[in-house]
Short mmCIF file of C-alpha atoms in Angstrom, two decimals:
data_model
loop_
_atom_site.label_atom_id
_atom_site.label_comp_id
_atom_site.label_asym_id
_atom_site.label_seq_id
_atom_site.Cartn_x
_atom_site.Cartn_y
_atom_site.Cartn_z
CA MET W 17 43.08 16.63 -4.14
CA SER W 18 45.44 17.65 -1.34
CA VAL W 19 47.89 15.02 -0.12
CA PHE W 20 46.39 15.74 3.30
CA ASP W 21 43.19 14.09 2.04
CA LEU W 22 45.02 10.78 1.65
CA THR W 23 44.68 8.17 4.37
CA LEU W 24 47.61 7.81 6.71
CA ALA W 25 48.45 4.41 5.24
CA ASP W 26 48.49 5.79 1.67
CA LEU W 27 50.61 8.75 2.71
CA HIS W 28 53.14 6.47 4.36
CA LYS W 29 53.32 4.37 1.18
CA LYS W 30 54.18 7.50 -0.80
CA LEU W 31 56.87 8.37 1.73
CA GLN W 32 58.29 4.87 1.65
CA SER W 33 58.40 4.84 -2.15
CA LYS W 34 59.96 8.33 -2.11
CA GLU W 35 57.12 9.79 -4.18
CA LEU W 36 57.00 12.31 -1.33
CA THR W 37 59.43 13.47 1.33
CA VAL W 38 58.64 14.71 4.80
CA SER W 39 60.19 18.05 3.87
CA GLU W 40 57.73 18.34 0.99
CA LEU W 41 54.82 17.55 3.32
CA VAL W 42 55.94 20.18 5.80
CA ASP W 43 56.46 22.66 2.98
CA LEU W 44 52.93 21.98 1.73
CA SER W 45 51.61 22.59 5.22
CA TYR W 46 53.32 25.98 5.56
CA ARG W 47 52.33 26.99 2.02
CA ARG W 48 48.71 26.18 2.80
CA ILE W 49 48.90 28.13 6.06
CA ALA W 50 50.31 31.12 4.18
CA GLU W 51 47.54 30.81 1.61
CA VAL W 52 44.44 30.51 3.83
CA ASP W 53 45.21 31.22 7.48
CA GLY W 54 44.74 34.95 7.04
CA LYS W 55 41.07 34.08 6.43
CA ILE W 56 40.48 31.64 9.31
CA ASN W 57 43.05 32.62 12.00
CA ALA W 58 43.70 29.03 13.09
CA PHE W 59 47.36 29.50 14.07
CA LEU W 60 48.82 31.70 16.78
CA LYS W 61 52.49 30.73 16.44
CA LEU W 62 54.49 28.75 13.89
CA ASP W 63 57.55 26.61 14.68
CA GLU W 64 58.94 26.61 11.16
CA GLU W 65 62.68 26.34 11.77
CA ARG W 66 62.39 23.35 14.11
CA ALA W 67 59.72 21.69 11.92
CA ARG W 68 61.88 21.87 8.80
CA GLN W 69 64.90 20.60 10.73
CA THR W 70 62.85 17.65 12.03
CA ALA W 71 61.59 16.95 8.51
CA ARG W 72 65.12 16.81 7.11
CA SER W 73 66.12 14.40 9.88
CA LEU W 74 63.15 12.13 9.10
CA ASP W 75 63.91 12.24 5.38
CA GLU W 76 67.29 10.68 6.12
CA GLN W 77 65.48 7.66 7.60
CA ILE W 78 63.43 6.96 4.46
CA GLY W 79 64.74 3.85 2.74
CA THR W 80 66.66 2.68 5.83
CA SER W 81 65.79 -0.02 8.33
CA ALA W 82 65.19 2.51 11.10
CA PRO W 83 61.88 1.84 12.94
CA ARG W 84 59.01 4.11 11.93
CA GLY W 85 56.66 5.87 14.31
CA LEU W 86 52.91 5.53 13.76
CA LEU W 87 52.71 9.20 12.73
CA PHE W 88 55.94 9.33 10.75
CA GLY W 89 56.36 12.63 8.91
CA LEU W 90 52.82 13.93 9.44
CA PRO W 91 52.47 17.72 9.98
CA ALA W 92 50.42 18.41 13.10
CA GLY W 93 49.12 21.37 15.04
CA VAL W 94 48.88 21.63 18.83
CA LYS W 95 46.29 23.62 20.78
CA ASP W 96 47.91 26.52 22.56
CA ASN W 97 47.04 25.32 26.08
CA ILE W 98 49.40 22.33 25.67
CA VAL W 99 52.91 23.39 26.64
CA THR W 100 55.77 23.17 24.17
CA GLU W 101 59.40 23.67 25.09
CA GLY W 102 60.91 26.72 23.43
CA LEU W 103 57.63 27.77 21.82
CA THR W 104 55.29 30.17 23.59
CA THR W 105 52.15 28.71 25.13
CA THR W 106 49.66 31.53 25.62
CA CYS W 107 46.21 29.91 25.97
CA ALA W 108 45.20 32.73 23.58
CA SER W 109 45.36 35.09 26.58
CA LYS W 110 47.11 38.39 27.16
CA PHE W 111 48.09 37.04 30.58
CA LEU W 112 50.39 34.37 29.10
CA SER W 113 51.51 36.26 26.00
CA ASN W 114 55.16 36.03 27.15
CA TYR W 115 55.13 32.49 28.61
CA ASP W 116 57.90 30.35 27.12
CA PRO W 117 57.77 26.82 28.66
CA ILE W 118 60.93 24.94 29.56
CA TYR W 119 59.44 21.48 28.97
CA ASP W 120 57.11 19.60 26.63
CA ALA W 121 53.72 18.24 27.66
CA THR W 122 53.63 14.43 27.72
CA VAL W 123 51.41 14.32 24.63
CA VAL W 124 53.88 16.51 22.72
CA LYS W 125 56.70 14.11 23.67
CA LYS W 126 54.53 11.24 22.45
CA LEU W 127 53.93 13.01 19.13
CA ARG W 128 57.68 13.43 18.73
CA ASP W 129 58.22 9.76 19.66
CA ALA W 130 55.68 8.81 16.99
CA GLN W 131 57.73 11.01 14.59
CA ALA W 132 55.01 13.54 13.79
CA VAL W 133 56.16 17.07 12.91
CA THR W 134 54.55 19.83 14.99
CA VAL W 135 54.25 22.92 12.81
CA GLY W 136 52.78 25.40 15.30
CA LYS W 137 50.33 26.33 18.06
CA LEU W 138 46.63 26.71 17.40
CA ASN W 139 44.12 29.39 18.33
CA MET W 140 41.46 28.77 20.97
CA ASP W 141 39.02 30.39 23.34
CA GLU W 142 41.05 32.00 26.12
CA PHE W 143 42.07 29.39 28.73
CA ALA W 144 39.72 26.97 26.88
CA MET W 145 36.67 28.89 28.13
CA GLY W 146 34.17 29.20 25.32
CA GLY W 147 32.30 27.32 22.64
CA SER W 148 32.80 29.48 19.57
CA GLY W 149 36.44 30.53 19.15
CA GLU W 150 35.41 34.15 19.68
CA ASN W 151 36.97 34.46 23.15
CA SER W 152 40.55 34.42 21.90
CA ALA W 153 42.43 37.52 23.06
CA VAL W 154 44.26 37.52 19.70
CA SER W 155 41.53 37.12 17.10
CA PRO W 156 38.44 34.97 16.59
CA THR W 157 38.84 31.84 14.48
CA ARG W 158 36.50 31.47 11.51
CA ASN W 159 34.77 28.41 10.10
CA PRO W 160 36.38 27.23 6.81
CA TRP W 161 32.93 26.23 5.51
CA ASN W 162 31.58 29.76 5.92
CA LEU W 163 33.84 32.54 7.14
CA GLU W 164 30.87 34.38 8.67
CA HIS W 165 30.24 31.50 11.07
CA VAL W 166 32.08 30.26 14.15
CA PRO W 167 34.18 27.06 14.03
CA GLY W 168 33.13 26.08 17.56
CA GLY W 169 35.35 26.00 20.61
CA SER W 170 37.31 26.01 22.62
CA SER W 171 39.52 23.98 20.22
CA SER W 172 38.61 26.35 17.39
CA GLY W 173 42.00 26.50 15.68
CA SER W 174 42.52 22.75 16.08
CA ALA W 175 39.32 22.01 14.13
CA ALA W 176 39.62 24.79 11.56
CA ALA W 177 43.24 23.95 10.68
CA VAL W 178 42.38 20.31 9.92
CA ALA W 179 39.21 21.18 8.00
CA ALA W 180 41.14 23.75 5.92
CA GLY W 181 43.93 21.27 5.08
CA GLU W 182 46.64 23.24 6.89
CA VAL W 183 47.82 20.24 8.91
CA TYR W 184 47.21 16.51 8.70
CA PHE W 185 45.83 16.28 12.25
CA SER W 186 45.78 18.28 15.45
CA LEU W 187 45.44 17.92 19.21
CA GLY W 188 42.76 19.70 21.19
CA SER W 189 41.40 19.57 24.71
CA ASP W 190 37.83 18.76 25.74
CA THR W 191 36.36 19.97 29.05
CA GLY W 192 32.68 20.08 28.10
CA GLY W 193 32.74 19.35 24.38
CA SER W 194 35.66 21.46 23.18
CA ILE W 195 36.94 18.82 20.74
CA ARG W 196 33.65 17.30 19.59
CA GLN W 197 31.63 20.49 19.08
CA PRO W 198 34.19 22.23 16.83
CA ALA W 199 34.72 18.93 15.00
CA SER W 200 30.98 18.87 14.34
CA TYR W 201 30.88 22.50 13.19
CA CYS W 202 33.89 22.03 10.89
CA GLY W 203 32.92 18.67 9.39
CA ILE W 204 35.79 16.56 10.73
CA VAL W 205 36.36 13.78 13.29
CA GLY W 206 37.07 14.69 16.91
CA MET W 207 37.44 12.36 19.89
CA LYS W 208 37.38 12.85 23.65
CA PRO W 209 38.99 9.78 25.25
CA THR W 210 38.08 8.36 28.66
CA TYR W 211 39.23 10.63 31.48
CA GLY W 212 42.73 9.56 32.52
CA LEU W 213 43.55 7.64 29.35
CA VAL W 214 45.67 10.47 27.93
CA SER W 215 48.10 12.31 30.21
CA ARG W 216 47.17 15.85 31.22
CA PHE W 217 50.75 16.68 32.26
CA GLY W 218 51.57 19.90 30.46
CA LEU W 219 47.95 20.83 29.76
CA VAL W 220 47.17 24.24 31.28
CA ALA W 221 44.35 23.35 33.66
CA PHE W 222 40.85 24.74 33.27
CA ALA W 223 38.75 22.16 35.17
CA SER W 224 41.01 19.34 36.28
CA SER W 225 38.33 16.69 36.83
CA LEU W 226 36.92 17.26 33.33
CA ASP W 227 39.81 18.22 31.00
CA GLN W 228 41.00 15.63 28.49
CA ILE W 229 43.32 15.88 25.46
CA GLY W 230 42.27 14.18 22.22
CA PRO W 231 42.75 14.08 18.42
CA LEU W 232 41.06 15.93 15.57
CA THR W 233 41.43 14.25 12.17
CA LYS W 234 39.79 13.96 8.76
CA ASN W 235 38.72 10.33 9.19
CA VAL W 236 38.21 7.68 11.86
CA GLU W 237 41.20 5.52 10.93
CA ASP W 238 43.55 8.49 11.38
CA CYS W 239 41.86 9.20 14.72
CA ALA W 240 42.69 5.66 15.84
CA TYR W 241 46.33 6.09 14.79
CA VAL W 242 46.70 9.37 16.70
CA LEU W 243 44.88 8.01 19.75
CA GLN W 244 47.14 4.95 19.79
CA SER W 245 50.14 7.27 19.81
CA ILE W 246 49.12 9.50 22.74
CA VAL W 247 47.47 7.15 25.26
CA GLY W 248 49.19 5.43 28.18
CA HIS W 249 49.94 5.78 31.86
CA ASP W 250 52.06 8.76 32.88
CA PRO W 251 53.63 8.91 36.37
CA LEU W 252 53.75 12.70 36.00
CA ASP W 253 49.93 12.83 36.01
CA SER W 254 48.31 11.63 39.24
CA THR W 255 44.98 11.06 37.45
CA SER W 256 46.54 8.97 34.65
CA ALA W 257 44.93 5.52 34.38
CA LYS W 258 47.06 2.38 34.77
CA VAL W 259 45.31 0.18 32.22
CA ASP W 260 46.24 -2.12 29.36
CA ILE W 261 46.06 -0.33 26.03
CA PRO W 262 44.31 -2.27 23.23
CA ASP W 263 45.12 -2.07 19.54
CA TYR W 264 42.54 0.49 18.42
CA LEU W 265 43.18 -0.16 14.74
CA SER W 266 41.99 -3.75 15.15
CA ALA W 267 38.56 -2.38 16.14
CA LEU W 268 38.07 -0.88 12.67
CA THR W 269 36.32 -3.91 11.21
CA GLY W 270 33.36 -2.15 9.61
CA ASP W 271 31.11 -4.74 11.27
CA VAL W 272 28.38 -3.57 13.67
CA LYS W 273 25.95 -6.42 13.12
CA GLY W 274 24.08 -7.17 16.33
CA LEU W 275 25.56 -4.18 18.16
CA ARG W 276 23.06 -2.56 20.54
CA ILE W 277 22.86 1.22 20.22
CA ALA W 278 20.92 3.46 22.60
CA LEU W 279 19.23 6.66 21.39
CA PRO W 280 18.34 8.92 24.37
CA LYS W 281 15.01 10.64 23.81
CA GLU W 282 16.44 13.69 25.61
CA TYR W 283 19.04 14.09 22.83
CA MET W 284 16.39 14.37 20.12
CA GLY W 285 13.88 16.59 21.90
CA ALA W 286 13.17 20.31 22.15
CA GLY W 287 15.94 22.65 21.03
CA ILE W 288 17.39 20.32 18.38
CA ASP W 289 17.40 21.89 14.92
CA PRO W 290 15.00 19.93 12.64
CA GLU W 291 17.69 19.49 9.96
CA VAL W 292 20.18 18.23 12.55
CA LYS W 293 17.59 15.77 13.80
CA ALA W 294 16.94 14.62 10.22
CA ARG W 295 20.67 13.99 9.61
CA VAL W 296 20.92 11.93 12.81
CA GLN W 297 17.85 9.90 11.87
CA GLU W 298 19.45 9.22 8.48
CA ALA W 299 22.61 8.08 10.28
CA ILE W 300 20.52 5.75 12.44
CA ALA W 301 19.00 4.24 9.30
CA VAL W 302 22.52 3.63 7.93
CA LEU W 303 23.61 1.82 11.09
CA GLU W 304 20.40 -0.22 11.19
CA GLY W 305 21.05 -1.14 7.57
CA LEU W 306 24.45 -2.46 8.68
CA GLY W 307 22.76 -4.74 11.22
CA ALA W 308 22.93 -2.66 14.41
CA VAL W 309 19.94 -2.53 16.74
CA VAL W 310 18.92 1.02 17.71
CA GLU W 311 16.45 1.55 20.56
CA GLU W 312 15.20 4.63 22.42
CA VAL W 313 16.26 5.04 26.05
CA SER W 314 16.19 7.79 28.67
CA LEU W 315 18.98 9.67 30.43
CA PRO W 316 16.67 11.48 32.84
CA HIS W 317 19.22 13.73 34.53
CA SER W 318 20.58 15.16 31.26
CA GLU W 319 18.50 18.30 31.72
CA TYR W 320 20.64 19.24 34.73
CA ALA W 321 23.96 18.71 32.96
CA VAL W 322 24.59 22.31 31.84
CA ALA W 323 23.91 23.80 35.29
CA THR W 324 25.98 21.08 36.95
CA TYR W 325 28.87 21.54 34.55
CA TYR W 326 29.10 25.31 34.83
CA LEU W 327 29.09 25.18 38.62
CA LEU W 328 31.78 22.49 38.78
CA ALA W 329 33.94 23.71 35.89
CA SER W 330 33.81 27.33 37.08
CA SER W 331 34.66 26.28 40.63
CA GLU W 332 37.70 24.33 39.44
CA ALA W 333 38.67 27.20 37.14
CA SER W 334 38.51 29.62 40.05
CA SER W 335 40.94 27.41 41.97
CA ASN W 336 43.25 26.65 39.02
CA LEU W 337 43.52 30.22 37.79
CA ALA W 338 44.41 31.57 41.24
CA ARG W 339 48.05 30.85 40.31
CA PHE W 340 47.93 33.64 37.71
CA ASP W 341 48.75 36.55 39.98
CA GLY W 342 51.31 38.62 38.05
CA VAL W 343 54.12 37.39 40.31
CA ARG W 344 55.24 33.91 39.26
CA TYR W 345 54.80 33.91 35.48
CA GLY W 346 52.84 35.67 32.79
CA VAL W 347 52.40 39.37 32.22
CA ARG W 348 52.65 41.70 35.22
CA THR W 349 50.88 45.04 35.28
CA ASP W 350 52.93 48.23 35.00
CA ASN W 351 50.23 50.05 36.95
CA ALA W 352 50.81 49.04 40.58
CA SER W 353 51.97 50.83 43.71
CA ASN W 354 51.60 47.86 46.11
CA LEU W 355 51.20 44.07 46.11
CA LEU W 356 47.39 44.15 46.03
CA ASP W 357 47.56 46.38 42.96
CA VAL W 358 49.83 43.79 41.30
CA TYR W 359 47.23 41.07 41.86
CA LEU W 360 44.20 43.15 40.98
CA ASN W 361 45.54 44.99 37.95
CA SER W 362 47.44 42.03 36.49
CA ARG W 363 44.26 39.97 36.54
CA SER W 364 42.03 42.80 35.38
CA GLU W 365 44.30 43.56 32.43
CA GLY W 366 45.32 39.96 31.66
CA PHE W 367 42.03 38.03 31.72
CA GLY W 368 39.24 38.47 29.17
CA PRO W 369 35.54 38.85 30.06
CA GLU W 370 34.60 35.16 29.75
CA VAL W 371 37.47 34.05 32.00
CA LYS W 372 36.52 36.69 34.59
CA ARG W 373 32.88 35.59 34.43
CA ARG W 374 33.76 31.97 35.20
CA ILE W 375 36.23 32.86 37.95
CA MET W 376 33.57 34.95 39.69
CA LEU W 377 30.90 32.27 39.30
CA GLY W 378 33.24 29.60 40.64
CA THR W 379 34.46 31.70 43.55
CA TYR W 380 30.86 32.38 44.51
CA ALA W 381 29.93 28.68 44.35
CA LEU W 382 32.88 27.76 46.60
CA SER W 383 32.38 30.54 49.11
CA SER W 384 31.31 29.98 52.69
CA GLY W 385 27.55 29.65 53.00
CA TYR W 386 27.08 28.67 49.35
CA TYR W 387 29.37 25.63 48.98
CA ASP W 388 26.72 23.10 50.10
CA ALA W 389 23.92 24.72 48.11
CA TYR W 390 25.83 24.89 44.83
CA TYR W 391 29.15 23.03 44.51
CA LEU W 392 28.27 20.04 46.70
CA LYS W 393 24.82 19.67 45.15
CA ALA W 394 26.37 19.83 41.67
CA GLN W 395 28.74 16.99 42.62
CA LYS W 396 25.76 14.89 43.70
CA VAL W 397 23.95 15.54 40.42
CA ARG W 398 27.14 14.62 38.55
CA THR W 399 26.97 11.22 40.23
CA LEU W 400 23.36 10.82 39.06
CA ILE W 401 24.32 11.70 35.48
CA LYS W 402 27.09 9.09 35.57
CA LYS W 403 24.63 6.53 36.98
CA ASP W 404 22.24 7.21 34.08
CA PHE W 405 24.99 6.21 31.66
CA ASP W 406 25.93 3.16 33.76
CA ASP W 407 22.31 1.97 33.67
CA VAL W 408 22.10 2.34 29.88
CA PHE W 409 25.47 0.68 29.29
CA ALA W 410 24.30 -2.37 31.25
CA ASN W 411 22.21 -3.22 28.16
CA TYR W 412 23.75 -1.29 25.28
CA ASP W 413 27.16 -1.01 23.62
CA VAL W 414 27.13 2.68 22.67
CA VAL W 415 24.90 5.74 22.93
CA LEU W 416 24.08 7.82 19.85
CA GLY W 417 22.86 11.35 19.21
CA PRO W 418 23.70 14.73 17.67
CA THR W 419 26.99 16.32 18.72
CA ALA W 420 25.50 19.82 18.83
CA PRO W 421 21.85 20.93 18.73
CA THR W 422 22.42 23.23 15.73
CA PRO W 423 24.96 23.82 12.97
CA ALA W 424 27.57 26.55 13.48
CA PHE W 425 26.02 29.93 14.27
CA LYS W 426 27.18 33.30 12.95
CA LEU W 427 30.10 35.21 14.43
CA GLY W 428 28.85 37.70 17.00
CA GLU W 429 25.38 36.14 17.12
CA GLN W 430 25.62 34.88 20.71
CA VAL W 431 28.48 36.91 22.20
CA GLY W 432 26.09 39.02 24.26
CA ASP W 433 24.07 36.03 25.50
CA PRO W 434 26.32 33.74 27.57
CA LEU W 435 23.48 31.41 28.61
CA THR W 436 22.52 30.64 25.02
CA MET W 437 26.21 30.13 24.23
CA TYR W 438 26.52 27.66 27.12
CA LEU W 439 23.53 25.65 25.86
CA ASN W 440 25.41 24.78 22.67
CA ASP W 441 27.31 22.20 24.76
CA ILE W 442 24.18 20.58 26.19
CA LEU W 443 24.77 17.29 24.33
CA THR W 444 28.52 17.01 24.96
CA ILE W 445 28.76 18.06 28.62
CA PRO W 446 27.24 14.86 30.13
CA VAL W 447 30.10 12.83 28.63
CA ASN W 448 32.73 14.87 30.50
CA LEU W 449 30.77 14.73 33.74
CA ALA W 450 30.69 10.92 33.45
CA GLY W 451 34.35 10.68 32.35
CA ILE W 452 33.54 8.43 29.39
CA PRO W 453 34.74 8.46 25.72
CA ALA W 454 32.89 9.97 22.77
CA ILE W 455 33.57 10.83 19.15
CA SER W 456 31.97 13.22 16.65
CA VAL W 457 31.89 12.17 13.00
CA PRO W 458 30.39 14.06 10.02
CA CYS W 459 26.86 12.90 9.16
CA GLY W 460 25.68 15.45 6.61
CA PHE W 461 24.82 19.12 6.28
CA ALA W 462 22.16 21.55 7.48
CA GLY W 463 21.87 24.85 5.71
CA GLY W 464 25.17 24.20 3.94
CA LEU W 465 27.05 23.68 7.22
CA PRO W 466 28.33 20.36 8.64
CA VAL W 467 26.44 18.29 11.20
CA GLY W 468 28.15 15.91 13.63
CA LEU W 469 26.98 12.52 14.91
CA GLN W 470 28.11 11.80 18.48
CA ILE W 471 28.90 8.21 19.50
CA ILE W 472 29.42 7.66 23.24
CA GLY W 473 30.98 4.57 24.83
CA LYS W 474 31.64 2.92 28.16
CA ALA W 475 34.68 4.00 30.16
CA LEU W 476 37.88 2.71 28.49
CA ASP W 477 35.89 1.23 25.59
CA GLU W 478 37.25 3.51 22.87
CA SER W 479 37.37 0.44 20.64
CA ALA W 480 33.56 0.18 20.47
CA VAL W 481 33.24 3.90 19.78
CA LEU W 482 35.79 3.73 16.95
CA ARG W 483 34.19 0.55 15.58
CA VAL W 484 30.77 2.18 15.19
CA ALA W 485 32.23 5.45 13.88
CA HIS W 486 34.33 3.63 11.30
CA ALA W 487 31.45 1.43 10.12
CA PHE W 488 29.26 4.50 9.64
CA GLU W 489 32.05 6.36 7.85
CA ARG W 490 32.67 3.46 5.45
CA ALA W 491 28.98 3.41 4.53
CA THR W 492 28.80 7.17 3.79
CA GLU W 493 30.71 9.89 1.96
CA HIS W 494 30.27 12.81 4.39
CA HIS W 495 33.86 12.74 5.66
CA LYS W 496 35.17 13.24 2.12
CA GLN W 497 33.53 16.67 1.73
CA ARG W 498 35.91 19.64 1.91
CA PRO W 499 35.30 23.38 2.31
CA GLN W 500 36.25 25.66 -0.57
CA LEU W 501 38.35 28.52 0.76
#
């Protein structure tokens, strides 16, 4: 068993007793990366010199009275759309292949404050646009469970690296399911916190009203530790929530007796793989056996979520990506005779096909004569989707369902069919539109590939989400399964 399969508490005991050192943990991480990453392509850039220097510094604190961070000594990976000082942040795009940030994102600072060791930057769909990991301008990421299948996206490297045991945990970003869907496909835990709970300062923006950074881990307890370390108000982020932060670890009681759980009939209807549905029904039986009450409800506007999301997200992407013009930062074309050529050719050469598709869709939706018909109407439907959740949460503690309608599909299977690709996020998108928290936890297998159970909570009620996830995890063994690379 890898030491990365130990719980955080057990790992810290080994560090405290000097059975292990941080340097040894970091060395194990880099050795594992060298051993398997050529197969899965999870990492884009390693930060080995700084990581080993940090590890040596932390080793000097072992056995002293120096205060310990919650994530002391743990090797971590960071998605490559989260900026890191002195380490390129490319968003897996040719456009930013030479971008070397001069500051750390707030979440990276928080990781350092918690004394985690960041070992490198993780692969992703370009500018976080995609649900398979195939839109990376560098190379597609592969699923550790089956190298012929996708790991999900856009946080493809973040999920694959944790599943493959390359790092202890990772950070990803979730705009329409980009943490939870790859967590589901790779058989790990992935959480999207409430919008505004985790600072977005230093996250390269895709859709600013939807983006949220969150953790990917091997178990729910570790997820709570990482979440505790990265939440909190940030004056550098104007959308950061000023709220009291609870102790998330205290929510991990294992007790869900009397808890009311809603099961939307729309989440178990047409399009859901029969084996996925069977795994979710088995999970429901487990929770009912623990004393929870599960009842069917309706979220009637869910069917409009995909169309609403792609209009709003693409519109915001069109606005956010206008800053990439070949003038201020990023790669500039060598093929230009005037300023318009600089704009046109830099963007044509720098952006991949999926990014261009979303920019064009968003620009169209925002254009004069179409704004009211598309963007404004989508905003109104977003309000209805949020109201559906509000109505359900008036009577229930959490909402339950599959994370994704199917297990991971094969590489190349949906590249030529963007609409089918977009529908893979049909169960995760409503959560981002409503700005509420959700987690994906392993709940079994379908066709030899992992299946995720999605647990959705009220705004700022991550504690209830973690409580249910942890109770389910304690009653099952799914999270202990590991891929054989």
